[in-house]
Amino acid sequence: MKRIKYKKVRKIQPNFYEYTGIHCTDPVEMQLFVYDDAGYEEYKKVSLERIQKEIQDELQVDDVKWLNVHGMYNVELIKQIGEMLGVEPFIVSDILNVTRRSKLEELDQVLFFSIKSILPGEDNEHVHVEQISFLLKDNLLVSFQEKKSDFFTHIRERIKTHSGIVRKKRNDYLLYLLLDAVMENFYITIEFYEDLIEELLIESKTNDQPDVLVRIEKNRENLNFLKRSILPLRDALFSLKSEHDEADYDGIDKSNYGFFARLHQKALEILEQIEYDMNTLDSASNFYFSSQSHRMNQIMKILTAVSVIFMPLTFIVGVYGMNFDIMPELRWKYGYFLVITIMFFVVIGMVFYFRKKKWF
């Protein structure tokens, strides 16, 4: 699997559009929901002409319209959607350039929001990343997904079954629900890695193999990536929830700013949890190195004790290895046995003394 990391933003010329993602196999499909409190209509695999007709229908001018686009490698289609909504070319370029960080743009009564969707990978080492972008204008909300997924299935069901207040609200409330659904993936990912981190914390206390440290560093890299993904989202949500103080933009109803404040609070909670998990990984690293140091100290203590025990034995052997002519013990028939006995008791005595001092 491709390693996920932030790439350098490619220098794309103005008015030049290029999809920078990797999801280019699934067919591009568009789905349109048109609803109000009284009812809803759903159009699957809808064409751009039908979308334009629904948007311009005077009988549905007050209805909320949600257009969801799966797949973004059809650059011409994305460009036509941007032209239909009258958005600036650089916004279309930001939709296609999925290497950019999460951001919020407001201009000409259009709100643009991009967010990273994060899910754990199957190999437990990397994460799946998908950029999801939103365009909010009048009663229309357009969401762009790189590939088909089930992030918003429960929201579609709420629209169909008239569950909750989604059909009583404008498209800004729908934007809140979609952002909330994407942010839930952060919680899923963090919970997944917390289970791995807990296992590593336990293993770091008992396992001194180098692969434990390697896995700790892998999880630290993934948490750092999550942090880099949520930081710009936190800033964007802070800007969005603060817009109620300004009178020049009315894309979001003032009564709904509280919902976006909740999302900002969620972003703060996610950041706090990531910081806590990174501190836990630091603890696992410290346990690992402490265990290694303790093990090395034990080895050095044993080797030192053995060296000290053999020091007097080496002295005795050295004395009787000088081969002087006048050394009575050399000519005594019990001299050898006496020296061996002395050496034996010296070893026993030193071992007993070291054990009594609890030096090993």
mmCIF file of C-alpha atoms in Angstrom:
data_model
loop_
_atom_site.group_PDB
_atom_site.id
_atom_site.type_symbol
_atom_site.label_atom_id
_atom_site.label_comp_id
_atom_site.label_asym_id
_atom_site.label_seq_id
_atom_site.Cartn_x
_atom_site.Cartn_y
_atom_site.Cartn_z
ATOM 1 C CA MET A 1 0.000 0.000 0.000
ATOM 2 C CA LYS A 2 1.203 3.497 -0.754
ATOM 3 C CA ARG A 3 2.677 5.247 2.238
ATOM 4 C CA ILE A 4 0.519 8.167 3.301
ATOM 5 C CA LYS A 5 2.307 11.424 3.923
ATOM 6 C CA TYR A 6 1.915 15.080 3.165
ATOM 7 C CA LYS A 7 3.296 15.860 -0.241
ATOM 8 C CA LYS A 8 4.693 19.082 -1.538
ATOM 9 C CA VAL A 9 1.915 20.961 -3.249
ATOM 10 C CA ARG A 10 2.371 20.730 -6.965
ATOM 11 C CA LYS A 11 2.748 24.021 -8.756
ATOM 12 C CA ILE A 12 -0.366 24.131 -10.903
ATOM 13 C CA GLN A 13 -0.832 27.059 -13.231
ATOM 14 C CA PRO A 14 -3.947 29.252 -12.872
ATOM 15 C CA ASN A 15 -6.994 27.932 -14.738
ATOM 16 C CA PHE A 16 -5.225 24.588 -15.219
ATOM 17 C CA TYR A 17 -7.041 21.662 -13.623
ATOM 18 C CA GLU A 18 -5.495 18.346 -12.631
ATOM 19 C CA TYR A 19 -6.656 15.599 -10.281
ATOM 20 C CA THR A 20 -3.741 14.745 -7.980
ATOM 21 C CA GLY A 21 -5.258 11.709 -6.242
ATOM 22 C CA ILE A 22 -4.858 7.973 -6.856
ATOM 23 C CA HIS A 23 -8.496 6.833 -7.125
ATOM 24 C CA CYS A 24 -9.049 6.578 -10.881
ATOM 25 C CA THR A 25 -10.703 3.190 -11.370
ATOM 26 C CA ASP A 26 -14.319 3.458 -10.180
ATOM 27 C CA PRO A 27 -16.742 5.184 -12.566
ATOM 28 C CA VAL A 28 -17.719 8.760 -11.736
ATOM 29 C CA GLU A 29 -21.319 8.891 -10.511
ATOM 30 C CA MET A 30 -23.565 11.687 -9.281
ATOM 31 C CA GLN A 31 -26.493 11.399 -6.932
ATOM 32 C CA LEU A 32 -29.022 14.170 -6.327
ATOM 33 C CA PHE A 33 -31.401 14.602 -3.394
ATOM 34 C CA VAL A 34 -34.140 17.234 -3.554
ATOM 35 C CA TYR A 35 -36.175 17.541 -0.379
ATOM 36 C CA ASP A 36 -38.227 19.709 1.925
ATOM 37 C CA ASP A 37 -40.376 19.064 4.965
ATOM 38 C CA ALA A 38 -43.172 17.633 2.800
ATOM 39 C CA GLY A 39 -41.195 15.070 0.796
ATOM 40 C CA TYR A 40 -38.043 14.158 -1.110
ATOM 41 C CA GLU A 41 -36.851 12.975 -4.499
ATOM 42 C CA GLU A 42 -33.736 10.958 -5.205
ATOM 43 C CA TYR A 43 -31.966 10.781 -8.565
ATOM 44 C CA LYS A 44 -29.227 8.184 -9.013
ATOM 45 C CA LYS A 45 -26.587 8.346 -11.736
ATOM 46 C CA VAL A 46 -28.000 11.711 -12.693
ATOM 47 C CA SER A 47 -26.619 13.745 -15.611
ATOM 48 C CA LEU A 48 -25.342 17.290 -15.411
ATOM 49 C CA GLU A 49 -28.214 18.493 -17.603
ATOM 50 C CA ARG A 50 -30.785 17.021 -15.234
ATOM 51 C CA ILE A 51 -29.018 18.623 -12.270
ATOM 52 C CA GLN A 52 -29.114 22.019 -13.923
ATOM 53 C CA LYS A 53 -32.787 21.559 -14.714
ATOM 54 C CA GLU A 54 -33.599 20.709 -11.088
ATOM 55 C CA ILE A 55 -31.627 23.694 -9.819
ATOM 56 C CA GLN A 56 -33.393 26.104 -12.172
ATOM 57 C CA ASP A 57 -36.871 24.670 -11.529
ATOM 58 C CA GLU A 58 -38.908 27.542 -10.096
ATOM 59 C CA LEU A 59 -41.271 25.119 -8.357
ATOM 60 C CA GLN A 60 -38.343 23.791 -6.317
ATOM 61 C CA VAL A 61 -36.525 27.034 -5.685
ATOM 62 C CA ASP A 62 -36.960 26.708 -1.898
ATOM 63 C CA ASP A 63 -36.171 22.995 -1.747
ATOM 64 C CA VAL A 64 -32.811 21.824 -0.428
ATOM 65 C CA LYS A 65 -30.689 20.125 -3.078
ATOM 66 C CA TRP A 66 -27.782 17.846 -2.254
ATOM 67 C CA LEU A 67 -25.545 16.725 -5.096
ATOM 68 C CA ASN A 68 -23.017 14.033 -4.174
ATOM 69 C CA VAL A 69 -20.214 13.292 -6.668
ATOM 70 C CA HIS A 70 -18.280 10.008 -6.405
ATOM 71 C CA GLY A 71 -14.937 10.187 -8.209
ATOM 72 C CA MET A 72 -12.999 13.265 -9.254
ATOM 73 C CA TYR A 73 -10.660 12.085 -11.995
ATOM 74 C CA ASN A 74 -13.146 13.332 -14.608
ATOM 75 C CA VAL A 75 -11.637 16.800 -14.553
ATOM 76 C CA GLU A 76 -13.941 18.182 -17.238
ATOM 77 C CA LEU A 77 -17.050 17.198 -15.266
ATOM 78 C CA ILE A 78 -15.761 18.872 -12.088
ATOM 79 C CA LYS A 79 -14.928 21.954 -14.125
ATOM 80 C CA GLN A 80 -18.464 22.073 -15.574
ATOM 81 C CA ILE A 81 -19.986 21.783 -12.091
ATOM 82 C CA GLY A 82 -17.845 24.707 -10.973
ATOM 83 C CA GLU A 83 -18.929 26.781 -13.975
ATOM 84 C CA MET A 84 -22.567 25.899 -13.342
ATOM 85 C CA LEU A 85 -22.286 27.218 -9.782
ATOM 86 C CA GLY A 86 -20.203 30.202 -10.818
ATOM 87 C CA VAL A 87 -17.324 29.492 -8.439
ATOM 88 C CA GLU A 88 -13.815 30.838 -8.890
ATOM 89 C CA PRO A 89 -11.354 28.698 -10.898
ATOM 90 C CA PHE A 90 -8.955 28.339 -7.966
ATOM 91 C CA ILE A 91 -11.743 26.699 -5.926
ATOM 92 C CA VAL A 92 -12.175 24.056 -8.646
ATOM 93 C CA SER A 93 -8.419 23.598 -8.629
ATOM 94 C CA ASP A 94 -8.459 23.091 -4.842
ATOM 95 C CA ILE A 95 -11.189 20.457 -5.189
ATOM 96 C CA LEU A 96 -9.053 18.486 -7.629
ATOM 97 C CA ASN A 97 -5.768 18.991 -5.798
ATOM 98 C CA VAL A 98 -6.233 16.555 -2.906
ATOM 99 C CA THR A 99 -2.728 17.117 -1.492
ATOM 100 C CA ARG A 100 -3.743 20.437 0.041
ATOM 101 C CA ARG A 101 -4.549 20.779 3.717
ATOM 102 C CA SER A 102 -8.114 21.216 4.969
ATOM 103 C CA LYS A 103 -9.353 24.735 4.354
ATOM 104 C CA LEU A 104 -12.329 27.082 4.369
ATOM 105 C CA GLU A 105 -13.039 29.742 1.734
ATOM 106 C CA GLU A 106 -15.932 32.198 1.548
ATOM 107 C CA LEU A 107 -16.517 34.406 -1.467
ATOM 108 C CA ASP A 108 -19.398 35.601 -3.658
ATOM 109 C CA GLN A 109 -22.002 33.873 -1.497
ATOM 110 C CA VAL A 110 -20.221 30.524 -1.941
ATOM 111 C CA LEU A 111 -18.789 28.546 0.938
ATOM 112 C CA PHE A 112 -16.022 26.053 0.119
ATOM 113 C CA PHE A 113 -14.923 23.496 2.687
ATOM 114 C CA SER A 114 -12.402 20.671 2.256
ATOM 115 C CA ILE A 115 -11.694 18.001 4.872
ATOM 116 C CA LYS A 116 -9.562 14.859 5.147
ATOM 117 C CA SER A 117 -11.319 11.598 5.917
ATOM 118 C CA ILE A 118 -9.034 9.249 7.869
ATOM 119 C CA LEU A 119 -9.526 5.511 8.392
ATOM 120 C CA PRO A 120 -7.079 2.814 9.580
ATOM 121 C CA GLY A 121 -5.406 0.688 6.920
ATOM 122 C CA GLU A 122 -5.669 -3.064 6.693
ATOM 123 C CA ASP A 123 -1.936 -3.544 7.389
ATOM 124 C CA ASN A 124 -2.169 -1.749 10.780
ATOM 125 C CA GLU A 125 0.771 0.442 9.749
ATOM 126 C CA HIS A 126 -0.728 3.107 7.511
ATOM 127 C CA VAL A 127 -3.954 5.046 7.205
ATOM 128 C CA HIS A 128 -6.410 5.535 4.356
ATOM 129 C CA VAL A 129 -6.841 9.187 3.437
ATOM 130 C CA GLU A 130 -9.531 10.689 1.247
ATOM 131 C CA GLN A 131 -10.245 14.349 0.639
ATOM 132 C CA ILE A 132 -13.899 15.360 0.695
ATOM 133 C CA SER A 133 -14.871 18.836 -0.484
ATOM 134 C CA PHE A 134 -18.108 20.783 -0.121
ATOM 135 C CA LEU A 135 -19.628 23.713 -1.981
ATOM 136 C CA LEU A 136 -22.494 25.557 -0.329
ATOM 137 C CA LYS A 137 -24.496 28.058 -2.373
ATOM 138 C CA ASP A 138 -28.101 29.184 -1.965
ATOM 139 C CA ASN A 139 -30.124 26.010 -1.314
ATOM 140 C CA LEU A 140 -27.593 23.727 -2.996
ATOM 141 C CA LEU A 141 -24.888 21.648 -1.343
ATOM 142 C CA VAL A 142 -22.372 19.771 -3.488
ATOM 143 C CA SER A 143 -20.079 17.143 -1.947
ATOM 144 C CA PHE A 144 -17.082 15.717 -3.812
ATOM 145 C CA GLN A 145 -15.678 12.325 -2.798
ATOM 146 C CA GLU A 146 -12.622 10.704 -4.345
ATOM 147 C CA LYS A 147 -14.245 7.261 -4.281
ATOM 148 C CA LYS A 148 -17.508 5.615 -3.386
ATOM 149 C CA SER A 149 -17.957 5.019 0.333
ATOM 150 C CA ASP A 150 -20.668 4.665 2.942
ATOM 151 C CA PHE A 151 -19.822 7.694 5.094
ATOM 152 C CA PHE A 152 -23.184 9.350 4.412
ATOM 153 C CA THR A 153 -25.501 6.329 4.223
ATOM 154 C CA HIS A 154 -27.170 7.085 7.552
ATOM 155 C CA ILE A 155 -27.784 10.694 6.469
ATOM 156 C CA ARG A 156 -29.515 9.515 3.292
ATOM 157 C CA GLU A 157 -31.702 7.259 5.410
ATOM 158 C CA ARG A 158 -32.611 10.162 7.680
ATOM 159 C CA ILE A 159 -33.677 12.169 4.642
ATOM 160 C CA LYS A 160 -35.738 9.298 3.260
ATOM 161 C CA THR A 161 -37.442 8.434 6.549
ATOM 162 C CA HIS A 162 -37.846 12.044 7.714
ATOM 163 C CA SER A 163 -35.900 11.176 10.856
ATOM 164 C CA GLY A 164 -34.759 14.081 12.991
ATOM 165 C CA ILE A 165 -34.857 17.676 11.768
ATOM 166 C CA VAL A 166 -32.739 17.369 8.627
ATOM 167 C CA ARG A 167 -35.706 17.964 6.269
ATOM 168 C CA LYS A 168 -36.842 20.920 8.338
ATOM 169 C CA LYS A 169 -33.481 22.668 8.032
ATOM 170 C CA ARG A 170 -31.552 24.323 5.235
ATOM 171 C CA ASN A 171 -28.505 22.929 3.476
ATOM 172 C CA ASP A 172 -26.173 24.458 6.093
ATOM 173 C CA TYR A 173 -27.518 21.937 8.608
ATOM 174 C CA LEU A 174 -26.931 19.187 6.044
ATOM 175 C CA LEU A 175 -23.329 20.409 5.745
ATOM 176 C CA TYR A 176 -23.003 20.070 9.509
ATOM 177 C CA LEU A 177 -24.250 16.466 9.361
ATOM 178 C CA LEU A 178 -21.823 15.580 6.571
ATOM 179 C CA LEU A 179 -18.860 17.137 8.374
ATOM 180 C CA ASP A 180 -19.872 15.362 11.560
ATOM 181 C CA ALA A 181 -20.005 12.027 9.703
ATOM 182 C CA VAL A 182 -16.482 12.551 8.336
ATOM 183 C CA MET A 183 -15.138 13.527 11.754
ATOM 184 C CA GLU A 184 -16.513 10.302 13.211
ATOM 185 C CA ASN A 185 -13.848 8.530 11.143
ATOM 186 C CA PHE A 186 -11.204 10.255 13.258
ATOM 187 C CA TYR A 187 -12.726 8.713 16.380
ATOM 188 C CA ILE A 188 -12.790 5.281 14.706
ATOM 189 C CA THR A 189 -9.139 5.625 13.688
ATOM 190 C CA ILE A 190 -8.000 6.869 17.094
ATOM 191 C CA GLU A 191 -9.852 4.046 18.869
ATOM 192 C CA PHE A 192 -8.204 1.537 16.524
ATOM 193 C CA TYR A 193 -4.723 2.863 17.254
ATOM 194 C CA GLU A 194 -5.406 3.109 20.981
ATOM 195 C CA ASP A 195 -5.892 -0.672 21.065
ATOM 196 C CA LEU A 196 -2.525 -1.115 19.324
ATOM 197 C CA ILE A 197 -0.882 1.391 21.655
ATOM 198 C CA GLU A 198 -2.196 -0.411 24.740
ATOM 199 C CA GLU A 199 -0.727 -3.676 23.450
ATOM 200 C CA LEU A 200 2.593 -1.955 22.748
ATOM 201 C CA LEU A 201 2.656 -0.431 26.227
ATOM 202 C CA ILE A 202 2.277 -3.898 27.779
ATOM 203 C CA GLU A 203 4.748 -5.485 25.379
ATOM 204 C CA SER A 204 7.371 -2.787 25.938
ATOM 205 C CA LYS A 205 7.615 -3.924 29.588
ATOM 206 C CA THR A 206 8.243 -7.575 28.753
ATOM 207 C CA ASN A 207 9.688 -7.763 25.245
ATOM 208 C CA ASP A 208 13.160 -6.433 24.525
ATOM 209 C CA GLN A 209 13.120 -7.200 20.791
ATOM 210 C CA PRO A 210 13.902 -4.253 18.442
ATOM 211 C CA ASP A 211 10.655 -4.703 16.481
ATOM 212 C CA VAL A 212 8.730 -3.313 19.492
ATOM 213 C CA LEU A 213 10.486 0.030 19.100
ATOM 214 C CA VAL A 214 9.888 -0.056 15.346
ATOM 215 C CA ARG A 215 6.126 -0.495 15.865
ATOM 216 C CA ILE A 216 6.094 2.278 18.456
ATOM 217 C CA GLU A 217 7.652 4.650 15.933
ATOM 218 C CA LYS A 218 5.207 3.553 13.220
ATOM 219 C CA ASN A 219 2.242 4.366 15.443
ATOM 220 C CA ARG A 220 3.819 7.684 16.415
ATOM 221 C CA GLU A 221 4.106 8.591 12.716
ATOM 222 C CA ASN A 222 0.435 7.761 12.138
ATOM 223 C CA LEU A 223 -0.663 9.827 15.132
ATOM 224 C CA ASN A 224 1.446 12.728 13.901
ATOM 225 C CA PHE A 225 -0.317 12.477 10.556
ATOM 226 C CA LEU A 226 -3.702 12.522 12.292
ATOM 227 C CA LYS A 227 -2.618 15.594 14.208
ATOM 228 C CA ARG A 228 -1.504 17.379 11.041
ATOM 229 C CA SER A 229 -4.867 16.518 9.480
ATOM 230 C CA ILE A 230 -7.050 17.756 12.340
ATOM 231 C CA LEU A 231 -5.160 20.995 13.071
ATOM 232 C CA PRO A 232 -6.241 22.847 9.902
ATOM 233 C CA LEU A 233 -9.757 21.450 10.345
ATOM 234 C CA ARG A 234 -9.859 22.879 13.856
ATOM 235 C CA ASP A 235 -8.777 26.279 12.524
ATOM 236 C CA ALA A 236 -11.348 26.166 9.709
ATOM 237 C CA LEU A 237 -14.158 25.250 12.104
ATOM 238 C CA PHE A 238 -13.116 28.030 14.446
ATOM 239 C CA SER A 239 -13.340 30.494 11.565
ATOM 240 C CA LEU A 240 -16.708 29.093 10.529
ATOM 241 C CA LYS A 241 -18.268 29.189 13.971
ATOM 242 C CA SER A 242 -17.015 32.755 14.401
ATOM 243 C CA GLU A 243 -18.642 34.072 11.226
ATOM 244 C CA HIS A 244 -21.862 34.927 13.066
ATOM 245 C CA ASP A 245 -20.120 38.112 14.217
ATOM 246 C CA GLU A 246 -19.899 39.305 10.627
ATOM 247 C CA ALA A 247 -22.792 40.598 8.566
ATOM 248 C CA ASP A 248 -21.314 40.130 5.088
ATOM 249 C CA TYR A 249 -22.059 36.400 4.770
ATOM 250 C CA ASP A 250 -25.403 34.718 5.361
ATOM 251 C CA GLY A 251 -24.732 31.258 3.893
ATOM 252 C CA ILE A 252 -25.160 29.727 7.314
ATOM 253 C CA ASP A 253 -28.215 30.490 9.391
ATOM 254 C CA LYS A 254 -27.368 32.078 12.727
ATOM 255 C CA SER A 255 -29.418 29.469 14.545
ATOM 256 C CA ASN A 256 -27.121 26.751 13.143
ATOM 257 C CA TYR A 257 -23.780 28.221 14.200
ATOM 258 C CA GLY A 258 -24.083 26.288 17.439
ATOM 259 C CA PHE A 259 -23.830 23.026 15.498
ATOM 260 C CA PHE A 260 -20.533 24.090 13.949
ATOM 261 C CA ALA A 261 -19.328 25.124 17.400
ATOM 262 C CA ARG A 262 -19.918 21.495 18.394
ATOM 263 C CA LEU A 263 -17.731 20.344 15.521
ATOM 264 C CA HIS A 264 -15.008 22.710 16.689
ATOM 265 C CA GLN A 265 -15.296 21.212 20.159
ATOM 266 C CA LYS A 266 -14.998 17.721 18.650
ATOM 267 C CA ALA A 267 -11.824 18.774 16.838
ATOM 268 C CA LEU A 268 -10.374 19.951 20.160
ATOM 269 C CA GLU A 269 -11.328 16.644 21.800
ATOM 270 C CA ILE A 270 -9.666 14.702 18.985
ATOM 271 C CA LEU A 271 -6.481 16.762 19.356
ATOM 272 C CA GLU A 272 -6.433 16.188 23.111
ATOM 273 C CA GLN A 273 -6.882 12.451 22.620
ATOM 274 C CA ILE A 274 -4.080 12.360 20.030
ATOM 275 C CA GLU A 275 -1.775 14.203 22.448
ATOM 276 C CA TYR A 276 -2.664 11.714 25.185
ATOM 277 C CA ASP A 277 -1.964 8.753 22.892
ATOM 278 C CA MET A 278 1.369 10.245 21.810
ATOM 279 C CA ASN A 279 2.330 10.645 25.470
ATOM 280 C CA THR A 280 1.387 7.003 25.995
ATOM 281 C CA LEU A 281 3.712 6.040 23.140
ATOM 282 C CA ASP A 282 6.456 8.105 24.780
ATOM 283 C CA SER A 283 5.848 6.105 27.958
ATOM 284 C CA ALA A 284 6.108 2.871 25.977
ATOM 285 C CA SER A 285 9.420 4.051 24.499
ATOM 286 C CA ASN A 286 10.702 4.970 27.971
ATOM 287 C CA PHE A 287 9.642 1.574 29.326
ATOM 288 C CA TYR A 288 11.441 -0.133 26.458
ATOM 289 C CA PHE A 289 14.688 1.789 26.944
ATOM 290 C CA SER A 290 14.461 1.425 30.720
ATOM 291 C CA SER A 291 14.033 -2.322 30.321
ATOM 292 C CA GLN A 292 17.015 -2.441 27.984
ATOM 293 C CA SER A 293 19.110 -0.385 30.435
ATOM 294 C CA HIS A 294 18.035 -2.557 33.359
ATOM 295 C CA ARG A 295 18.895 -5.709 31.451
ATOM 296 C CA MET A 296 22.289 -4.280 30.506
ATOM 297 C CA ASN A 297 22.928 -3.271 34.118
ATOM 298 C CA GLN A 298 22.115 -6.799 35.277
ATOM 299 C CA ILE A 299 24.542 -8.249 32.757
ATOM 300 C CA MET A 300 27.254 -5.788 33.732
ATOM 301 C CA LYS A 301 26.643 -6.531 37.444
ATOM 302 C CA ILE A 302 27.089 -10.268 36.886
ATOM 303 C CA LEU A 303 30.196 -9.791 34.759
ATOM 304 C CA THR A 304 31.686 -7.428 37.336
ATOM 305 C CA ALA A 305 30.987 -9.903 40.154
ATOM 306 C CA VAL A 306 32.617 -12.719 38.205
ATOM 307 C CA SER A 307 35.639 -10.507 37.447
ATOM 308 C CA VAL A 308 36.010 -9.525 41.115
ATOM 309 C CA ILE A 309 35.740 -13.173 42.231
ATOM 310 C CA PHE A 310 38.519 -14.209 39.883
ATOM 311 C CA MET A 311 40.830 -11.350 40.906
ATOM 312 C CA PRO A 312 42.178 -13.020 44.117
ATOM 313 C CA LEU A 313 42.367 -16.360 42.297
ATOM 314 C CA THR A 314 44.450 -14.724 39.593
ATOM 315 C CA PHE A 315 46.684 -13.213 42.285
ATOM 316 C CA ILE A 316 47.251 -16.592 43.952
ATOM 317 C CA VAL A 317 47.974 -18.283 40.613
ATOM 318 C CA GLY A 318 50.328 -15.430 39.721
ATOM 319 C CA VAL A 319 52.282 -15.784 42.978
ATOM 320 C CA TYR A 320 52.798 -19.507 42.596
ATOM 321 C CA GLY A 321 53.578 -19.151 38.930
ATOM 322 C CA MET A 322 56.776 -17.111 39.542
ATOM 323 C CA ASN A 323 58.871 -20.318 39.905
ATOM 324 C CA PHE A 324 61.325 -19.046 42.570
ATOM 325 C CA ASP A 325 63.694 -21.701 43.922
ATOM 326 C CA ILE A 326 62.826 -20.968 47.549
ATOM 327 C CA MET A 327 59.042 -21.554 47.719
ATOM 328 C CA PRO A 328 58.348 -24.194 50.383
ATOM 329 C CA GLU A 329 54.820 -24.906 49.202
ATOM 330 C CA LEU A 330 56.115 -26.009 45.813
ATOM 331 C CA ARG A 331 58.045 -28.895 47.330
ATOM 332 C CA TRP A 332 55.460 -29.860 49.923
ATOM 333 C CA LYS A 333 53.424 -32.853 48.793
ATOM 334 C CA TYR A 334 50.143 -31.296 50.068
ATOM 335 C CA GLY A 335 50.912 -27.786 48.779
ATOM 336 C CA TYR A 336 48.798 -28.128 45.646
ATOM 337 C CA PHE A 337 45.756 -29.337 47.556
ATOM 338 C CA LEU A 338 46.171 -26.555 50.128
ATOM 339 C CA VAL A 339 46.214 -23.816 47.469
ATOM 340 C CA ILE A 340 43.192 -25.288 45.684
ATOM 341 C CA THR A 341 41.314 -25.450 49.003
ATOM 342 C CA ILE A 342 42.177 -21.832 49.793
ATOM 343 C CA MET A 343 41.024 -20.726 46.339
ATOM 344 C CA PHE A 344 37.754 -22.639 46.788
ATOM 345 C CA PHE A 345 36.971 -21.019 50.122
ATOM 346 C CA VAL A 346 37.893 -17.595 48.758
ATOM 347 C CA VAL A 347 35.288 -18.023 45.991
ATOM 348 C CA ILE A 348 32.635 -19.294 48.428
ATOM 349 C CA GLY A 349 33.343 -16.468 50.837
ATOM 350 C CA MET A 350 33.131 -13.757 48.175
ATOM 351 C CA VAL A 351 29.905 -15.163 46.729
ATOM 352 C CA PHE A 352 28.378 -15.310 50.213
ATOM 353 C CA TYR A 353 29.474 -11.720 50.909
ATOM 354 C CA PHE A 354 28.057 -10.406 47.610
ATOM 355 C CA ARG A 355 24.742 -12.143 48.225
ATOM 356 C CA LYS A 356 24.540 -10.728 51.728
ATOM 357 C CA LYS A 357 25.099 -7.212 50.329
ATOM 358 C CA LYS A 358 22.489 -7.956 47.609
ATOM 359 C CA TRP A 359 24.890 -6.917 44.891
ATOM 360 C CA PHE A 360 23.525 -9.672 42.654
#
